[in-house]
Amino acid sequence: MESTTGPAAIADPEGVGAATTPEIYLDYQSAKPVDPRVVEAMLPYFTERFGNPAALHTVGDRATEALEESRSAVAAFIGAQPEEIVFTSGATESNNLALIGYANRNKRTGDHVIISEVEHISLQNIGKYLEKEGFRVTKVPPDQFGRISPQKLRTRITDDTILVSVGWASSEIGTVQPIAEIAEMLRGTGVALHVDAVAAEGLLPIDMATVPVDLLTISSNDIYGPPGLGVLYIRKGTRLAAVTMGGGQERGLRSGTENMPAIVGMAAAARIAGEELSADAARLAAMRDRLISAVLSTIPDSHLNGHPVERVPNNAHFRFEGIEGESLLLSMRDEGVWVSTGSACSSKTLAPSHTLISCGLLHEEAHGSLEFTFGRFSQEDDVDRVMEVLPGVVSRLRRMSPLYQKV
Ligand code: PMP
């Protein structure tokens, strides 16, 4: 296989899957390869450094030491204190603990929760669950670029509001939210703020010491750590009820024996992400900008979804008039370019993206979208390869499309 140095090379180091076209992975939002430096840090924890932190002997003590060192490393990555970090099985679980745990613990104060309309499907579904449990849930719509206005949010707050949940950035269209402004607006109101930072971590600076967020979700794989591990940051003084019952690990908030190899891996990933964030972000933004200007200037009737400026450095999300994203994705796949039509977590439904519909797109417009996400192992010439194939694929599909009349 003539491959890039990216995940294809990691997955197939011997080049066994020989093919003539280069294969390019531009779907980093759905999964990231674990950084080889992280794998190295994890390996001893499967074998000679195994151990349960709850065990009352030296092997257990060593595990406790590794657990607390890891907690400190992850805390430092987001400007938090170690005791504000709870390890979970991933972002979905962190989101569940944040919203259900906070709502249940604070229901005597109020029964109203506000969630932005452009949140990940996990939060949308947690909202539905809370409604069934008797809470009132209000959805706040974004503007056409997917941004949530702090002023609009403020008008939805009532005396019964206890919690607001807005993501730091959209993992789909890449729009970055004005989290610092939203947090300032809520400061002193008694309304807690939960932020799902999965799409922003490792790409934008996240500092709990300066931004007054109460609950923050991050995941390990999104910073090139192992999948199946996440964190909920809980600001000191924020009270939650546990959602998982068991042996009382993680201060009783997340029972279950700690996944030590993954925890050590996430800590290593957080250290690397902290050191390399600025350089990574600048390199990714340059590739993203080159792709955006090449697509918009070369392919007629193409549009950028999401915000033109306030977007994460690795995301380029386009809409092509008259064709379907699914057909585009499959044609690109035939050319060895792996991309996405939106959130991988919703890819099994035929419904158009709720995020794009919330931004005001018609169903057929939302269906004509394609998402490119760059990552740590992307190369400059990945952009050239996309531009070698994408214009031809778009015109071929348009020639066959009854929806496109301009050819
Ligand atoms: N939040 C966001 C913004 C996501 O993109 C995802 C999916 N990567 C999740 C939450 C859920 O993550 P997981 O499936 O790893 O629990």
mmCIF file of N, CA and C and ligand atoms in Angstrom, residues 29-30 89-93 95 120 122 169 171 196 198-199 217 219 222 345, ligand 1:
data_model
loop_
_atom_site.group_PDB
_atom_site.id
_atom_site.type_symbol
_atom_site.label_atom_id
_atom_site.label_comp_id
_atom_site.label_asym_id
_atom_site.label_seq_id
_atom_site.Cartn_x
_atom_site.Cartn_y
_atom_site.Cartn_z
ATOM 1 N N GLN A 29 -12.596 13.156 13.211
ATOM 2 C CA GLN A 29 -13.607 13.411 14.232
ATOM 3 C C GLN A 29 -14.281 12.111 14.658
ATOM 4 N N SER A 30 -14.299 11.091 13.815
ATOM 5 C CA SER A 30 -14.997 9.864 14.236
ATOM 6 C C SER A 30 -14.076 8.942 15.039
ATOM 7 N N SER A 89 -16.062 5.982 31.376
ATOM 8 C CA SER A 89 -15.766 5.110 30.232
ATOM 9 C C SER A 89 -15.782 5.870 28.910
ATOM 10 N N GLY A 90 -16.004 7.186 28.947
ATOM 11 C CA GLY A 90 -16.006 7.933 27.683
ATOM 12 C C GLY A 90 -16.898 9.154 27.778
ATOM 13 N N ALA A 91 -16.965 9.883 26.685
ATOM 14 C CA ALA A 91 -17.698 11.149 26.691
ATOM 15 C C ALA A 91 -19.198 10.934 26.922
ATOM 16 N N THR A 92 -19.741 9.859 26.377
ATOM 17 C CA THR A 92 -21.179 9.616 26.569
ATOM 18 C C THR A 92 -21.478 9.464 28.054
ATOM 19 N N GLU A 93 -20.659 8.665 28.743
ATOM 20 C CA GLU A 93 -20.904 8.477 30.177
ATOM 21 C C GLU A 93 -20.681 9.779 30.948
ATOM 22 N N ASN A 95 -21.190 12.772 29.866
ATOM 23 C CA ASN A 95 -22.366 13.614 29.624
ATOM 24 C C ASN A 95 -23.560 13.147 30.460
ATOM 25 N N HIS A 120 -24.190 17.068 20.600
ATOM 26 C CA HIS A 120 -24.027 15.675 20.193
ATOM 27 C C HIS A 120 -25.278 14.868 20.554
ATOM 28 N N SER A 122 -25.703 12.251 22.118
ATOM 29 C CA SER A 122 -25.789 11.755 23.502
ATOM 30 C C SER A 122 -26.536 12.782 24.360
ATOM 31 N N ALA A 169 -17.333 23.114 21.077
ATOM 32 C CA ALA A 169 -17.333 23.208 19.600
ATOM 33 C C ALA A 169 -18.180 22.064 19.072
ATOM 34 N N SER A 171 -18.662 18.847 16.866
ATOM 35 C CA SER A 171 -17.794 17.845 16.238
ATOM 36 C C SER A 171 -18.222 17.634 14.790
ATOM 37 N N ASP A 196 -19.530 20.179 26.841
ATOM 38 C CA ASP A 196 -18.940 19.002 26.190
ATOM 39 C C ASP A 196 -17.801 19.540 25.317
ATOM 40 N N VAL A 198 -15.393 17.736 23.780
ATOM 41 C CA VAL A 198 -14.772 16.677 22.987
ATOM 42 C C VAL A 198 -14.228 17.181 21.642
ATOM 43 N N ALA A 199 -14.971 18.059 20.994
ATOM 44 C CA ALA A 199 -14.547 18.516 19.668
ATOM 45 C C ALA A 199 -13.500 19.623 19.729
ATOM 46 N N THR A 217 -16.867 17.848 29.910
ATOM 47 C CA THR A 217 -16.648 16.491 29.400
ATOM 48 C C THR A 217 -15.466 16.493 28.446
ATOM 49 N N SER A 219 -12.743 13.446 26.335
ATOM 50 C CA SER A 219 -12.540 12.020 26.107
ATOM 51 C C SER A 219 -11.092 11.767 25.743
ATOM 52 N N ASP A 222 -10.003 11.507 21.753
ATOM 53 C CA ASP A 222 -9.951 12.764 20.999
ATOM 54 C C ASP A 222 -8.639 13.510 21.168
ATOM 55 N N CYS A 345 -21.719 8.933 14.976
ATOM 56 C CA CYS A 345 -22.634 8.332 15.946
ATOM 57 C C CYS A 345 -24.064 8.302 15.425
HETATM 58 N N1 PMP B 1 -19.629 14.448 22.438
HETATM 59 C C1 PMP B 1 -19.173 14.765 21.239
HETATM 60 C C2 PMP B 1 -19.076 16.208 20.844
HETATM 61 C C3 PMP B 1 -18.779 13.756 20.321
HETATM 62 O O1 PMP B 1 -18.331 14.073 19.105
HETATM 63 C C4 PMP B 1 -18.869 12.413 20.731
HETATM 64 C C5 PMP B 1 -18.485 11.306 19.785
HETATM 65 N N2 PMP B 1 -17.124 11.314 19.490
HETATM 66 C C6 PMP B 1 -19.357 12.127 22.023
HETATM 67 C C7 PMP B 1 -19.733 13.171 22.838
HETATM 68 C C8 PMP B 1 -19.502 10.702 22.503
HETATM 69 O O2 PMP B 1 -18.280 10.082 22.603
HETATM 70 P P1 PMP B 1 -18.177 8.511 22.919
HETATM 71 O O3 PMP B 1 -18.965 7.828 21.841
HETATM 72 O O4 PMP B 1 -16.720 8.233 22.857
HETATM 73 O O5 PMP B 1 -18.757 8.267 24.257
#
